[in-house]
Amino acid sequence: MSHGDRTEIERRARELFDDSVERLDGETRSRLNRARQAALAEVEQARRSRWPAWLPVAAAASVAMLAVVLWRLPGGSPDPSARGDDVAPAPEVVELLGTDADLVSEDPEFYAWLSARGLPQANGSG
Amino acid sequence: MASSASLDFAAVYRLADAEPSMPEDTTLQATATLDRFLAGVERRAFRIAQMAVRDRDEALDIVQGAMIRLARNYGGRPSSEWTPLFYRILYNGIRDWQRHSSVRRRIFGIPSRDAGDIDGQRDDPLERVADGAPDPSRQVMASEAIEHLEAALAQLPARQQEAFALRCLEGLDVAGTAVAMGCSEGSVKTHYFRALHALRERLGEVW
């Protein structure tokens, strides 16, 4: 925008703004100067102590790879099939415990009938 | 700005949103160049920030933050690109401050500052006259006039304030203002035209 194209309000606003910049008090100027020096010093310090840009990426990749290796190692993480969620207990365990599950599998009709009648009362009336 | 006329502002615009880069071969000479640039722009940037946030300490913090970000992220760019980048960063800081300030007001019920209330207290224009000023009465009039301008600017939408401050007060051209505002040149013209129109209506009687 050339000065000739300016309207009166633009010219006046610019003039007042420039004037206010020139009249900034000493304390503000000093603080701006200190802020600039602090900014430059911080950048300089960061530049000197800067780690290679690839370091965080390499570190993350290493951690991920280590996790995969540990997961795959024998004894690292239990095999899902060994958790027993959907696998029948070993026969010797069933024998030792004598679980109800084993009885049901032996005579399912009896237990269906018993279930339909309801459980016997504790006082023996049922 | 004559020196910015030959810039590829589209490239600068992309850079402002890109990942920061810092060349490894930054030298003391480059630091000195950056120091000169910041020294040349800091007072005007401070006044623009102060007009936007109406708080001296906050404005100083915003300007310092903009200096750090420019130096850290774009110090390695050609110095001819720094002006629009710096003002883009500065206005990002101003907008962040305004958002946080708005949230604080909503949560804590702190009233917003009056348009003519700078730094939280209404001060006497005579106190702003510099020591040894040649014509105190003229300076008082100038202080009152700029207060009217700041009050009128504060009533404009944020984008119009930005367009007016960058185009008229800082003197950026349309392309540089578009980079600083992160919008198209057409939008800059629209915001600026509306700002001028509104200011003319509001200041016509007092100026």
PDB file of N, CA and C in Angstrom, chain B residues 20-73:
ATOM      1  N   PRO B  20       8.601 -27.881  12.026  1.00  0.00           N
ATOM      2  CA  PRO B  20       9.721 -26.968  12.151  1.00  0.00           C
ATOM      3  C   PRO B  20      11.025 -27.612  11.697  1.00  0.00           C
ATOM      4  N   SER B  21      11.897 -26.773  11.196  1.00  0.00           N
ATOM      5  CA  SER B  21      13.184 -27.272  10.771  1.00  0.00           C
ATOM      6  C   SER B  21      14.263 -26.341  11.294  1.00  0.00           C
ATOM      7  N   MET B  22      15.383 -26.898  11.605  1.00  0.00           N
ATOM      8  CA  MET B  22      16.490 -26.100  12.108  1.00  0.00           C
ATOM      9  C   MET B  22      17.748 -26.636  11.460  1.00  0.00           C
ATOM     10  N   PRO B  23      18.383 -25.852  10.635  1.00  0.00           N
ATOM     11  CA  PRO B  23      19.590 -26.353   9.985  1.00  0.00           C
ATOM     12  C   PRO B  23      20.690 -26.549  11.015  1.00  0.00           C
ATOM     13  N   GLU B  24      21.513 -27.518  10.764  1.00  0.00           N
ATOM     14  CA  GLU B  24      22.568 -27.836  11.709  1.00  0.00           C
ATOM     15  C   GLU B  24      23.694 -26.805  11.662  1.00  0.00           C
ATOM     16  N   ASP B  25      23.796 -26.092  10.532  1.00  0.00           N
ATOM     17  CA  ASP B  25      24.940 -25.205  10.374  1.00  0.00           C
ATOM     18  C   ASP B  25      24.593 -23.758  10.738  1.00  0.00           C
ATOM     19  N   THR B  26      23.692 -23.603  11.714  1.00  0.00           N
ATOM     20  CA  THR B  26      23.380 -22.256  12.159  1.00  0.00           C
ATOM     21  C   THR B  26      24.627 -21.633  12.758  1.00  0.00           C
ATOM     22  N   THR B  27      24.931 -20.441  12.315  1.00  0.00           N
ATOM     23  CA  THR B  27      26.179 -19.809  12.737  1.00  0.00           C
ATOM     24  C   THR B  27      25.891 -18.593  13.594  1.00  0.00           C
ATOM     25  N   LEU B  28      26.940 -18.062  14.184  1.00  0.00           N
ATOM     26  CA  LEU B  28      26.798 -16.840  14.963  1.00  0.00           C
ATOM     27  C   LEU B  28      26.292 -15.702  14.092  1.00  0.00           C
ATOM     28  N   GLN B  29      26.691 -15.712  12.838  1.00  0.00           N
ATOM     29  CA  GLN B  29      26.245 -14.656  11.934  1.00  0.00           C
ATOM     30  C   GLN B  29      24.733 -14.731  11.740  1.00  0.00           C
ATOM     31  N   ALA B  30      24.225 -15.949  11.622  1.00  0.00           N
ATOM     32  CA  ALA B  30      22.779 -16.112  11.475  1.00  0.00           C
ATOM     33  C   ALA B  30      22.063 -15.632  12.734  1.00  0.00           C
ATOM     34  N   THR B  31      22.648 -15.920  13.892  1.00  0.00           N
ATOM     35  CA  THR B  31      22.053 -15.456  15.153  1.00  0.00           C
ATOM     36  C   THR B  31      22.036 -13.932  15.208  1.00  0.00           C
ATOM     37  N   ALA B  32      23.100 -13.328  14.734  1.00  0.00           N
ATOM     38  CA  ALA B  32      23.163 -11.861  14.728  1.00  0.00           C
ATOM     39  C   ALA B  32      22.109 -11.274  13.788  1.00  0.00           C
ATOM     40  N   THR B  33      21.915 -11.925  12.649  1.00  0.00           N
ATOM     41  CA  THR B  33      20.891 -11.464  11.698  1.00  0.00           C
ATOM     42  C   THR B  33      19.510 -11.566  12.336  1.00  0.00           C
ATOM     43  N   LEU B  34      19.277 -12.673  13.008  1.00  0.00           N
ATOM     44  CA  LEU B  34      17.990 -12.861  13.680  1.00  0.00           C
ATOM     45  C   LEU B  34      17.812 -11.832  14.793  1.00  0.00           C
ATOM     46  N   ASP B  35      18.872 -11.561  15.502  1.00  0.00           N
ATOM     47  CA  ASP B  35      18.830 -10.558  16.573  1.00  0.00           C
ATOM     48  C   ASP B  35      18.422  -9.200  15.993  1.00  0.00           C
ATOM     49  N   ARG B  36      19.010  -8.839  14.882  1.00  0.00           N
ATOM     50  CA  ARG B  36      18.676  -7.538  14.254  1.00  0.00           C
ATOM     51  C   ARG B  36      17.222  -7.514  13.805  1.00  0.00           C
ATOM     52  N   PHE B  37      16.773  -8.607  13.238  1.00  0.00           N
ATOM     53  CA  PHE B  37      15.383  -8.654  12.786  1.00  0.00           C
ATOM     54  C   PHE B  37      14.425  -8.482  13.963  1.00  0.00           C
ATOM     55  N   LEU B  38      14.678  -9.245  15.023  1.00  0.00           N
ATOM     56  CA  LEU B  38      13.786  -9.178  16.182  1.00  0.00           C
ATOM     57  C   LEU B  38      13.834  -7.804  16.842  1.00  0.00           C
ATOM     58  N   ALA B  39      15.037  -7.224  16.892  1.00  0.00           N
ATOM     59  CA  ALA B  39      15.153  -5.895  17.479  1.00  0.00           C
ATOM     60  C   ALA B  39      14.354  -4.873  16.670  1.00  0.00           C
ATOM     61  N   GLY B  40      14.300  -5.081  15.376  1.00  0.00           N
ATOM     62  CA  GLY B  40      13.585  -4.142  14.517  1.00  0.00           C
ATOM     63  C   GLY B  40      12.077  -4.281  14.577  1.00  0.00           C
ATOM     64  N   VAL B  41      11.609  -5.461  14.970  1.00  0.00           N
ATOM     65  CA  VAL B  41      10.178  -5.718  14.906  1.00  0.00           C
ATOM     66  C   VAL B  41       9.529  -5.772  16.289  1.00  0.00           C
ATOM     67  N   GLU B  42      10.327  -5.880  17.351  1.00  0.00           N
ATOM     68  CA  GLU B  42       9.769  -6.210  18.662  1.00  0.00           C
ATOM     69  C   GLU B  42       8.845  -5.137  19.222  1.00  0.00           C
ATOM     70  N   ARG B  43       9.180  -3.861  19.015  1.00  0.00           N
ATOM     71  CA  ARG B  43       8.339  -2.813  19.613  1.00  0.00           C
ATOM     72  C   ARG B  43       6.984  -2.715  18.912  1.00  0.00           C
ATOM     73  N   ARG B  44       7.013  -2.820  17.613  1.00  0.00           N
ATOM     74  CA  ARG B  44       5.743  -2.760  16.879  1.00  0.00           C
ATOM     75  C   ARG B  44       4.906  -4.006  17.203  1.00  0.00           C
ATOM     76  N   ALA B  45       5.570  -5.135  17.277  1.00  0.00           N
ATOM     77  CA  ALA B  45       4.841  -6.369  17.617  1.00  0.00           C
ATOM     78  C   ALA B  45       4.245  -6.263  19.014  1.00  0.00           C
ATOM     79  N   PHE B  46       5.020  -5.679  19.911  1.00  0.00           N
ATOM     80  CA  PHE B  46       4.506  -5.520  21.277  1.00  0.00           C
ATOM     81  C   PHE B  46       3.264  -4.633  21.290  1.00  0.00           C
ATOM     82  N   ARG B  47       3.295  -3.531  20.559  1.00  0.00           N
ATOM     83  CA  ARG B  47       2.145  -2.633  20.555  1.00  0.00           C
ATOM     84  C   ARG B  47       0.918  -3.322  19.932  1.00  0.00           C
ATOM     85  N   ILE B  48       1.157  -4.089  18.883  1.00  0.00           N
ATOM     86  CA  ILE B  48       0.037  -4.818  18.265  1.00  0.00           C
ATOM     87  C   ILE B  48      -0.544  -5.832  19.251  1.00  0.00           C
ATOM     88  N   ALA B  49       0.345  -6.548  19.943  1.00  0.00           N
ATOM     89  CA  ALA B  49      -0.139  -7.524  20.929  1.00  0.00           C
ATOM     90  C   ALA B  49      -0.839  -6.820  22.080  1.00  0.00           C
ATOM     91  N   GLN B  50      -0.297  -5.691  22.495  1.00  0.00           N
ATOM     92  CA  GLN B  50      -0.907  -4.961  23.611  1.00  0.00           C
ATOM     93  C   GLN B  50      -2.291  -4.432  23.232  1.00  0.00           C
ATOM     94  N   MET B  51      -2.418  -3.977  21.989  1.00  0.00           N
ATOM     95  CA  MET B  51      -3.729  -3.506  21.544  1.00  0.00           C
ATOM     96  C   MET B  51      -4.730  -4.655  21.499  1.00  0.00           C
ATOM     97  N   ALA B  52      -4.254  -5.855  21.211  1.00  0.00           N
ATOM     98  CA  ALA B  52      -5.160  -6.997  21.099  1.00  0.00           C
ATOM     99  C   ALA B  52      -5.547  -7.555  22.467  1.00  0.00           C
ATOM    100  N   VAL B  53      -4.580  -7.656  23.393  1.00  0.00           N
ATOM    101  CA  VAL B  53      -4.892  -8.292  24.679  1.00  0.00           C
ATOM    102  C   VAL B  53      -5.088  -7.273  25.797  1.00  0.00           C
ATOM    103  N   ARG B  54      -4.662  -6.040  25.571  1.00  0.00           N
ATOM    104  CA  ARG B  54      -4.862  -4.927  26.508  1.00  0.00           C
ATOM    105  C   ARG B  54      -4.242  -5.219  27.872  1.00  0.00           C
ATOM    106  N   ASP B  55      -3.039  -5.795  27.828  1.00  0.00           N
ATOM    107  CA  ASP B  55      -2.323  -6.094  29.068  1.00  0.00           C
ATOM    108  C   ASP B  55      -0.831  -6.133  28.723  1.00  0.00           C
ATOM    109  N   ARG B  56      -0.067  -5.269  29.374  1.00  0.00           N
ATOM    110  CA  ARG B  56       1.330  -5.151  28.995  1.00  0.00           C
ATOM    111  C   ARG B  56       2.121  -6.432  29.258  1.00  0.00           C
ATOM    112  N   ASP B  57       1.962  -6.998  30.449  1.00  0.00           N
ATOM    113  CA  ASP B  57       2.742  -8.194  30.775  1.00  0.00           C
ATOM    114  C   ASP B  57       2.386  -9.369  29.863  1.00  0.00           C
ATOM    115  N   GLU B  58       1.091  -9.520  29.615  1.00  0.00           N
ATOM    116  CA  GLU B  58       0.676 -10.606  28.720  1.00  0.00           C
ATOM    117  C   GLU B  58       1.227 -10.371  27.320  1.00  0.00           C
ATOM    118  N   ALA B  59       1.190  -9.120  26.876  1.00  0.00           N
ATOM    119  CA  ALA B  59       1.712  -8.795  25.540  1.00  0.00           C
ATOM    120  C   ALA B  59       3.202  -9.100  25.461  1.00  0.00           C
ATOM    121  N   LEU B  60       3.930  -8.776  26.519  1.00  0.00           N
ATOM    122  CA  LEU B  60       5.367  -9.075  26.530  1.00  0.00           C
ATOM    123  C   LEU B  60       5.612 -10.580  26.436  1.00  0.00           C
ATOM    124  N   ASP B  61       4.824 -11.343  27.185  1.00  0.00           N
ATOM    125  CA  ASP B  61       4.976 -12.805  27.138  1.00  0.00           C
ATOM    126  C   ASP B  61       4.679 -13.347  25.742  1.00  0.00           C
ATOM    127  N   ILE B  62       3.633 -12.813  25.132  1.00  0.00           N
ATOM    128  CA  ILE B  62       3.253 -13.282  23.792  1.00  0.00           C
ATOM    129  C   ILE B  62       4.352 -12.964  22.784  1.00  0.00           C
ATOM    130  N   VAL B  63       4.912 -11.760  22.879  1.00  0.00           N
ATOM    131  CA  VAL B  63       5.975 -11.381  21.940  1.00  0.00           C
ATOM    132  C   VAL B  63       7.203 -12.261  22.162  1.00  0.00           C
ATOM    133  N   GLN B  64       7.545 -12.498  23.423  1.00  0.00           N
ATOM    134  CA  GLN B  64       8.716 -13.339  23.681  1.00  0.00           C
ATOM    135  C   GLN B  64       8.483 -14.756  23.153  1.00  0.00           C
ATOM    136  N   GLY B  65       7.274 -15.262  23.349  1.00  0.00           N
ATOM    137  CA  GLY B  65       6.956 -16.592  22.826  1.00  0.00           C
ATOM    138  C   GLY B  65       7.075 -16.644  21.314  1.00  0.00           C
ATOM    139  N   ALA B  66       6.631 -15.590  20.656  1.00  0.00           N
ATOM    140  CA  ALA B  66       6.730 -15.544  19.195  1.00  0.00           C
ATOM    141  C   ALA B  66       8.191 -15.489  18.764  1.00  0.00           C
ATOM    142  N   MET B  67       8.997 -14.738  19.508  1.00  0.00           N
ATOM    143  CA  MET B  67      10.431 -14.659  19.178  1.00  0.00           C
ATOM    144  C   MET B  67      11.076 -16.037  19.276  1.00  0.00           C
ATOM    145  N   ILE B  68      10.761 -16.744  20.362  1.00  0.00           N
ATOM    146  CA  ILE B  68      11.369 -18.068  20.570  1.00  0.00           C
ATOM    147  C   ILE B  68      10.947 -19.021  19.457  1.00  0.00           C
ATOM    148  N   ARG B  69       9.664 -19.000  19.142  1.00  0.00           N
ATOM    149  CA  ARG B  69       9.182 -19.941  18.119  1.00  0.00           C
ATOM    150  C   ARG B  69       9.770 -19.636  16.759  1.00  0.00           C
ATOM    151  N   LEU B  70       9.858 -18.347  16.431  1.00  0.00           N
ATOM    152  CA  LEU B  70      10.445 -17.998  15.132  1.00  0.00           C
ATOM    153  C   LEU B  70      11.907 -18.442  15.086  1.00  0.00           C
ATOM    154  N   ALA B  71      12.643 -18.121  16.154  1.00  0.00           N
ATOM    155  CA  ALA B  71      14.070 -18.444  16.165  1.00  0.00           C
ATOM    156  C   ALA B  71      14.286 -19.954  16.132  1.00  0.00           C
ATOM    157  N   ARG B  72      13.479 -20.676  16.910  1.00  0.00           N
ATOM    158  CA  ARG B  72      13.671 -22.119  17.025  1.00  0.00           C
ATOM    159  C   ARG B  72      13.246 -22.855  15.760  1.00  0.00           C
ATOM    160  N   ASN B  73      12.119 -22.445  15.205  1.00  0.00           N
ATOM    161  CA  ASN B  73      11.547 -23.218  14.106  1.00  0.00           C
ATOM    162  C   ASN B  73      11.896 -22.697  12.716  1.00  0.00           C
TER     163      ASN B  73
END
